[in-house]
Amino acid sequence: QVQLVESGGGLVQAGGSLRLSCAASDRSLDRYAMAWFRQAPAKEREFVAAMKWDGSSTYYADSVKGRFTISKDPAKNTVYLRVSSLKPEDAAVYYCAGGALSPFEGSISYTTATKYTYWGQGTQVTVAS
């Protein structure tokens, strides 16, 4: 059973930045696609960013393109989400997810929450306007 633990959330001013981290309990990053989703109060969970297991491709929601960056450090079994130029509408609980997606699956698969098997507990990002 893979465990994912997020950290790095907090309160930030609009326009500011944070780096969210997701630490895996084993070498999951060697074989799993990894993604970030977020959920704001009274809203459904939405896709933010994803990366193929080999890092060959990344995917972003249109709302965060150019502002957020997903990356990983396999040596640390950690996935990161750099969130920049934050807006009040970016405030949410951010979840890390991992799944055994095939590198041949289309981009839509990587943006679909049900494709991911393992989930962290979430980290809160609050943006002050």
Coordinates of N, CA, C and O in Angstrom, one line a residue:
Q1 N 0.8 -1.2 0.0 CA 0.0 0.0 0.0 C 0.9 1.2 0.0 O 1.7 1.5 0.9
V2 N 0.7 2.0 -1.0 CA 1.5 3.3 -1.1 C 0.9 4.4 -0.3 O -0.3 4.6 -0.4
Q3 N 1.7 5.1 0.4 CA 1.2 6.2 1.2 C 1.8 7.5 0.6 O 3.0 7.5 0.3
L4 N 0.9 8.5 0.5 CA 1.3 9.8 0.0 C 1.1 10.8 1.1 O 0.0 10.9 1.6
V5 N 2.0 11.7 1.3 CA 1.9 12.7 2.4 C 2.2 14.1 1.8 O 3.4 14.3 1.4
E6 N 1.2 15.0 1.7 CA 1.5 16.3 1.2 C 1.9 17.2 2.3 O 1.6 17.0 3.5
S7 N 2.6 18.3 1.9 CA 3.0 19.3 2.8 C 3.3 20.6 2.0 O 3.3 20.6 0.8
G8 N 3.5 21.7 2.7 CA 3.9 22.9 2.0 C 2.8 24.0 1.9 O 3.0 25.1 1.4
G9 N 1.5 23.6 2.2 CA 0.4 24.5 2.1 C 0.5 25.6 3.1 O 1.4 25.6 4.0
G10 N -0.3 26.6 3.0 CA -0.3 27.7 3.9 C -1.1 28.9 3.4 O -1.8 28.9 2.4
L11 N -0.9 30.0 4.1 CA -1.6 31.3 3.8 C -0.6 32.1 3.0 O 0.6 32.3 3.5
V12 N -1.0 32.6 1.9 CA -0.1 33.4 1.0 C -0.9 34.6 0.4 O -2.1 34.4 0.2
Q13 N -0.3 35.7 0.2 CA -0.9 36.8 -0.4 C -1.1 36.6 -1.9 O -0.3 35.8 -2.5
A14 N -2.1 37.2 -2.5 CA -2.4 37.0 -3.9 C -1.1 37.5 -4.6 O -0.5 38.5 -4.3
G15 N -0.7 36.7 -5.6 CA 0.5 37.0 -6.4 C 1.7 36.3 -5.9 O 2.8 36.3 -6.5
G16 N 1.6 35.7 -4.7 CA 2.7 35.0 -4.1 C 2.8 33.6 -4.6 O 2.1 33.1 -5.5
S17 N 3.8 32.8 -4.0 CA 4.1 31.5 -4.4 C 4.3 30.5 -3.3 O 4.6 31.0 -2.1
L18 N 4.1 29.3 -3.6 CA 4.3 28.2 -2.6 C 4.9 27.0 -3.4 O 4.7 26.9 -4.6
R19 N 5.6 26.1 -2.6 CA 6.0 24.8 -3.2 C 5.3 23.7 -2.4 O 5.7 23.6 -1.2
L20 N 4.4 23.0 -3.0 CA 3.8 21.9 -2.3 C 4.6 20.6 -2.6 O 5.2 20.5 -3.7
S21 N 4.7 19.8 -1.6 CA 5.5 18.6 -1.7 C 4.6 17.4 -1.4 O 3.6 17.4 -0.7
C22 N 4.9 16.3 -2.1 CA 4.1 15.0 -1.9 C 5.2 13.9 -1.7 O 5.8 13.5 -2.7
A23 N 5.3 13.4 -0.6 CA 6.3 12.3 -0.3 C 5.7 11.0 -0.4 O 4.6 10.7 0.3
A24 N 6.2 10.1 -1.2 CA 5.7 8.7 -1.3 C 6.5 7.8 -0.3 O 7.6 8.0 0.0
S25 N 5.7 6.8 0.1 CA 6.3 5.8 1.1 C 7.3 4.9 0.5 O 8.0 4.2 1.3
D26 N 7.3 4.7 -0.8 CA 8.3 3.9 -1.4 C 8.7 4.5 -2.7 O 8.4 5.6 -3.0
R27 N 9.3 3.7 -3.6 CA 9.8 4.2 -4.9 C 8.6 4.2 -5.9 O 8.8 3.8 -7.1
S28 N 7.5 4.7 -5.5 CA 6.3 4.8 -6.4 C 6.5 5.6 -7.6 O 6.0 5.4 -8.7
L29 N 7.4 6.7 -7.4 CA 7.6 7.6 -8.5 C 8.2 6.9 -9.7 O 8.2 7.4 -10.8
D30 N 8.9 5.7 -9.4 CA 9.6 5.0 -10.5 C 8.6 4.3 -11.5 O 8.9 4.0 -12.6
R31 N 7.3 4.2 -11.0 CA 6.4 3.4 -11.8 C 5.0 4.0 -11.9 O 4.2 3.5 -12.7
Y32 N 4.7 5.0 -11.2 CA 3.4 5.6 -11.2 C 3.3 7.0 -11.8 O 4.2 7.8 -11.6
A33 N 2.2 7.2 -12.5 CA 1.9 8.6 -12.9 C 1.5 9.3 -11.6 O 0.9 8.8 -10.7
M34 N 1.9 10.6 -11.5 CA 1.6 11.4 -10.4 C 0.8 12.6 -10.8 O 1.0 13.2 -11.9
A35 N -0.1 13.1 -9.9 CA -0.9 14.2 -10.3 C -1.3 15.0 -9.0 O -1.1 14.5 -7.9
W36 N -1.7 16.2 -9.3 CA -2.3 17.1 -8.2 C -3.7 17.4 -8.6 O -4.0 17.8 -9.8
F37 N -4.6 17.4 -7.6 CA -6.0 17.8 -7.8 C -6.2 18.8 -6.6 O -5.5 18.9 -5.7
R38 N -7.3 19.5 -6.8 CA -7.7 20.4 -5.7 C -9.2 20.5 -5.5 O -9.9 20.2 -6.4
Q39 N -9.6 20.8 -4.3 CA -11.0 21.0 -4.0 C -11.2 22.2 -3.1 O -10.7 22.2 -2.0
A40 N -12.0 23.1 -3.6 CA -12.4 24.2 -2.9 C -13.8 23.9 -2.2 O -14.5 23.0 -2.6
P41 N -14.1 24.7 -1.1 CA -15.4 24.5 -0.4 C -16.6 24.5 -1.4 O -16.7 25.4 -2.2
A42 N -17.5 23.6 -1.2 CA -18.7 23.5 -2.0 C -18.4 23.3 -3.5 O -19.4 23.5 -4.3
K43 N -17.2 22.9 -3.9 CA -16.9 22.6 -5.3 C -16.4 21.2 -5.4 O -15.9 20.6 -4.5
E44 N -16.5 20.7 -6.6 CA -16.0 19.3 -6.9 C -14.5 19.4 -7.0 O -13.9 20.4 -7.3
R45 N -13.9 18.2 -6.8 CA -12.5 18.1 -6.9 C -12.1 18.3 -8.4 O -12.8 17.7 -9.3
E46 N -11.1 19.0 -8.7 CA -10.7 19.3 -10.0 C -9.2 19.0 -10.3 O -8.4 19.2 -9.4
F47 N -8.9 18.7 -11.5 CA -7.6 18.4 -11.9 C -6.7 19.7 -12.0 O -7.2 20.7 -12.4
V48 N -5.5 19.5 -11.5 CA -4.6 20.7 -11.6 C -3.4 20.4 -12.5 O -3.1 21.1 -13.5
A49 N -2.6 19.3 -12.2 CA -1.4 19.0 -13.0 C -1.1 17.5 -12.9 O -1.5 16.9 -11.9
A50 N -0.4 16.9 -13.9 CA -0.1 15.5 -13.9 C 1.2 15.3 -14.6 O 1.6 16.1 -15.5
M51 N 1.9 14.2 -14.3 CA 3.1 13.9 -14.9 C 3.2 12.4 -15.2 O 2.8 11.6 -14.3
K52 N 3.6 12.0 -16.4 CA 3.8 10.5 -16.7 C 4.8 10.0 -15.8 O 5.7 10.7 -15.3
W53 N 4.8 8.6 -15.6 CA 5.7 8.0 -14.7 C 7.2 8.3 -15.0 O 8.0 8.4 -14.1
D54 N 7.5 8.4 -16.3 CA 8.9 8.6 -16.7 C 9.2 10.1 -16.8 O 10.3 10.5 -17.3
G55 N 8.2 11.0 -16.5 CA 8.5 12.4 -16.6 C 8.5 12.9 -18.0 O 8.8 14.1 -18.2
S56 N 8.1 12.1 -19.0 CA 8.2 12.5 -20.4 C 7.2 13.5 -20.8 O 7.4 14.3 -21.8
S57 N 6.1 13.6 -20.1 CA 5.0 14.5 -20.4 C 4.4 15.0 -19.2 O 4.3 14.3 -18.1
T58 N 4.0 16.3 -19.2 CA 3.2 16.9 -18.1 C 1.9 17.5 -18.7 O 1.8 17.8 -19.9
Y59 N 0.9 17.6 -17.8 CA -0.4 18.1 -18.2 C -0.8 19.1 -17.2 O -0.6 18.9 -16.0
Y60 N -1.5 20.2 -17.6 CA -2.0 21.2 -16.7 C -3.4 21.6 -17.1 O -3.8 21.6 -18.3
A61 N -4.2 21.9 -16.1 CA -5.5 22.6 -16.3 C -5.2 23.9 -16.9 O -4.2 24.6 -16.6
D62 N -6.1 24.3 -17.8 CA -6.0 25.6 -18.4 C -5.9 26.8 -17.4 O -5.1 27.8 -17.7
S63 N -6.5 26.7 -16.3 CA -6.6 27.7 -15.3 C -5.2 27.9 -14.6 O -5.0 29.0 -14.0
V64 N -4.3 27.0 -14.7 CA -3.0 27.1 -14.0 C -1.8 27.1 -15.0 O -0.7 27.3 -14.5
K65 N -2.1 26.9 -16.2 CA -0.9 26.9 -17.2 C -0.1 28.2 -17.1 O -0.7 29.3 -17.1
G66 N 1.2 28.0 -17.1 CA 2.1 29.2 -17.0 C 2.3 29.7 -15.6 O 3.2 30.5 -15.4
R67 N 1.5 29.2 -14.6 CA 1.7 29.6 -13.2 C 2.1 28.5 -12.3 O 2.8 28.7 -11.3
F68 N 1.7 27.2 -12.6 CA 2.0 26.1 -11.8 C 3.0 25.2 -12.6 O 2.9 25.1 -13.8
T69 N 3.8 24.5 -11.8 CA 4.8 23.6 -12.4 C 4.9 22.3 -11.6 O 5.1 22.4 -10.4
I70 N 4.7 21.1 -12.2 CA 4.8 19.9 -11.5 C 6.2 19.3 -11.8 O 6.7 19.4 -12.9
S71 N 6.8 18.7 -10.8 CA 8.1 18.1 -11.0 C 8.3 17.0 -10.0 O 7.5 16.8 -9.1
K72 N 9.4 16.3 -10.1 CA 9.6 15.2 -9.1 C 11.1 15.0 -8.9 O 11.9 15.4 -9.7
D73 N 11.4 14.5 -7.7 CA 12.8 14.1 -7.4 C 12.8 12.6 -7.0 O 12.4 12.3 -5.8
P74 N 13.0 11.7 -7.9 CA 12.9 10.3 -7.6 C 13.9 9.9 -6.4 O 13.5 9.0 -5.7
A75 N 15.0 10.6 -6.3 CA 15.9 10.2 -5.2 C 15.3 10.4 -3.8 O 15.6 9.8 -2.9
K76 N 14.3 11.4 -3.8 CA 13.6 11.7 -2.5 C 12.2 11.1 -2.5 O 11.5 11.4 -1.6
N77 N 11.8 10.4 -3.6 CA 10.5 9.9 -3.6 C 9.4 11.0 -3.4 O 8.4 10.8 -2.7
T78 N 9.7 12.1 -4.0 CA 8.9 13.3 -3.8 C 8.4 14.0 -5.1 O 9.3 14.1 -6.0
V79 N 7.2 14.3 -5.2 CA 6.6 15.1 -6.3 C 6.3 16.5 -5.7 O 5.9 16.7 -4.6
Y80 N 6.6 17.5 -6.6 CA 6.4 18.9 -6.2 C 5.3 19.6 -7.1 O 5.2 19.2 -8.2
L81 N 4.7 20.6 -6.5 CA 3.9 21.5 -7.3 C 4.2 22.9 -6.9 O 4.0 23.3 -5.8
R82 N 4.9 23.6 -7.8 CA 5.2 25.0 -7.6 C 4.0 25.8 -8.1 O 3.6 25.7 -9.2
V83 N 3.4 26.5 -7.1 CA 2.3 27.4 -7.5 C 2.7 28.8 -7.3 O 3.2 29.2 -6.3
S84 N 2.5 29.5 -8.4 CA 3.0 30.9 -8.5 C 1.8 31.8 -9.0 O 0.8 31.3 -9.5
S85 N 2.1 33.1 -8.8 CA 1.1 34.1 -9.2 C -0.3 33.7 -8.7 O -1.3 33.7 -9.5
L86 N -0.4 33.4 -7.4 CA -1.6 32.8 -6.9 C -2.7 33.8 -6.9 O -2.5 35.0 -6.7
K87 N -3.9 33.3 -7.1 CA -5.1 34.1 -7.2 C -6.1 33.6 -6.1 O -6.0 32.4 -5.7
P88 N -7.0 34.4 -5.6 CA -7.9 34.0 -4.6 C -8.7 32.7 -5.0 O -9.0 31.8 -4.2
E89 N -8.9 32.5 -6.3 CA -9.6 31.3 -6.8 C -8.8 30.1 -6.8 O -9.3 29.0 -7.0
D90 N -7.5 30.2 -6.5 CA -6.6 29.0 -6.3 C -6.7 28.4 -4.9 O -6.2 27.3 -4.7
A91 N -7.4 29.1 -4.0 CA -7.5 28.6 -2.6 C -8.3 27.3 -2.6 O -9.4 27.2 -3.2
A92 N -7.7 26.3 -2.0 CA -8.4 25.0 -2.0 C -7.5 24.0 -1.2 O -6.4 24.4 -0.8
V93 N -8.0 22.8 -1.0 CA -7.2 21.7 -0.4 C -6.6 21.0 -1.6 O -7.3 20.7 -2.6
Y94 N -5.3 20.9 -1.7 CA -4.6 20.3 -2.8 C -4.2 18.9 -2.4 O -3.6 18.6 -1.3
Y95 N -4.5 18.0 -3.3 CA -4.3 16.5 -3.1 C -3.3 16.0 -4.1 O -3.4 16.3 -5.3
C96 N -2.4 15.2 -3.6 CA -1.5 14.4 -4.5 C -2.1 13.1 -4.8 O -2.8 12.5 -3.9
A97 N -1.9 12.6 -6.0 CA -2.4 11.3 -6.3 C -1.4 10.5 -7.2 O -0.7 11.1 -7.9
G98 N -1.5 9.2 -7.1 CA -0.6 8.3 -7.9 C -1.4 7.2 -8.5 O -2.3 6.6 -7.8
G99 N -1.0 6.8 -9.7 CA -1.7 5.7 -10.3 C -0.9 5.0 -11.4 O 0.0 5.7 -12.0
A100 N -1.3 3.8 -11.7 CA -0.5 3.0 -12.7 C -1.1 3.3 -14.1 O -1.5 2.3 -14.8
L101 N -1.0 4.5 -14.6 CA -1.5 4.8 -15.9 C -0.4 4.4 -16.9 O 0.8 4.6 -16.7
S102 N -0.9 3.9 -18.0 CA 0.0 3.5 -19.1 C 0.5 4.8 -19.8 O -0.2 5.8 -20.0
P103 N 1.8 4.8 -20.2 CA 2.3 6.0 -20.9 C 1.7 6.2 -22.3 O 1.8 7.2 -22.9
F104 N 0.9 5.2 -22.7 CA 0.2 5.3 -24.0 C -1.2 5.8 -23.9 O -1.9 6.0 -24.9
E105 N -1.6 6.0 -22.7 CA -3.0 6.6 -22.5 C -3.0 8.0 -22.9 O -2.0 8.7 -22.7
G106 N -4.1 8.5 -23.3 CA -4.2 9.9 -23.7 C -4.3 10.8 -22.6 O -4.4 10.4 -21.4
S107 N -4.2 12.1 -22.9 CA -4.1 13.1 -21.8 C -5.3 13.2 -21.0 O -5.2 13.5 -19.8
I108 N -6.4 12.8 -21.5 CA -7.7 12.9 -20.7 C -7.6 11.9 -19.5 O -8.0 12.2 -18.4
S109 N -7.0 10.8 -19.7 CA -6.8 9.8 -18.6 C -6.0 10.5 -17.5 O -6.4 10.2 -16.3
Y110 N -5.0 11.2 -17.8 CA -4.2 11.8 -16.8 C -4.9 12.9 -16.0 O -4.4 13.2 -14.9
T111 N -5.9 13.4 -16.5 CA -6.7 14.5 -15.8 C -7.9 13.9 -15.1 O -8.7 14.7 -14.5
T112 N -8.1 12.6 -15.1 CA -9.3 12.0 -14.5 C -9.0 11.4 -13.2 O -8.1 10.5 -13.0
A113 N -9.7 11.8 -12.1 CA -9.4 11.4 -10.8 C -9.5 9.9 -10.5 O -8.7 9.3 -9.8
T114 N -10.5 9.3 -11.2 CA -10.7 7.9 -11.0 C -9.6 7.0 -11.5 O -9.6 5.8 -11.2
K115 N -8.7 7.6 -12.3 CA -7.6 6.8 -12.8 C -6.5 6.6 -11.8 O -5.6 5.8 -12.0
Y116 N -6.6 7.3 -10.7 CA -5.5 7.3 -9.7 C -6.0 6.5 -8.5 O -7.1 6.7 -8.0
T117 N -5.1 5.6 -8.0 CA -5.4 4.7 -7.0 C -5.1 5.2 -5.6 O -5.8 5.0 -4.6
Y118 N -4.0 5.9 -5.5 CA -3.5 6.4 -4.2 C -3.6 7.9 -4.0 O -3.3 8.6 -5.0
W119 N -4.0 8.3 -2.8 CA -4.3 9.7 -2.6 C -3.7 10.1 -1.2 O -3.7 9.3 -0.3
G120 N -3.2 11.3 -1.1 CA -2.8 11.8 0.1 C -3.9 12.5 0.9 O -5.1 12.5 0.4
Q121 N -3.6 13.0 2.0 CA -4.7 13.6 2.9 C -5.0 15.1 2.5 O -6.0 15.6 3.0
G122 N -4.1 15.7 1.7 CA -4.4 17.0 1.3 C -3.6 18.1 2.1 O -3.2 17.8 3.3
T123 N -3.3 19.2 1.5 CA -2.7 20.3 2.2 C -3.4 21.6 1.8 O -3.8 21.8 0.6
Q124 N -3.8 22.4 2.7 CA -4.6 23.6 2.5 C -3.8 24.8 1.9 O -2.7 25.1 2.5
V125 N -4.3 25.4 0.9 CA -3.7 26.6 0.4 C -4.7 27.7 0.5 O -5.9 27.6 0.0
T126 N -4.4 28.8 1.2 CA -5.3 29.9 1.4 C -4.6 31.1 0.8 O -3.5 31.4 1.0
V127 N -5.4 31.8 0.0 CA -4.9 33.0 -0.7 C -5.6 34.3 -0.2 O -6.8 34.4 -0.4
A128 N -4.9 35.2 0.3 CA -5.4 36.4 0.8 C -5.4 37.5 -0.3 O -4.4 37.7 -0.9
S129 N -6.5 38.1 -0.5 CA -6.6 39.1 -1.6 C -6.2 40.5 -1.0 O -6.1 40.7 0.2

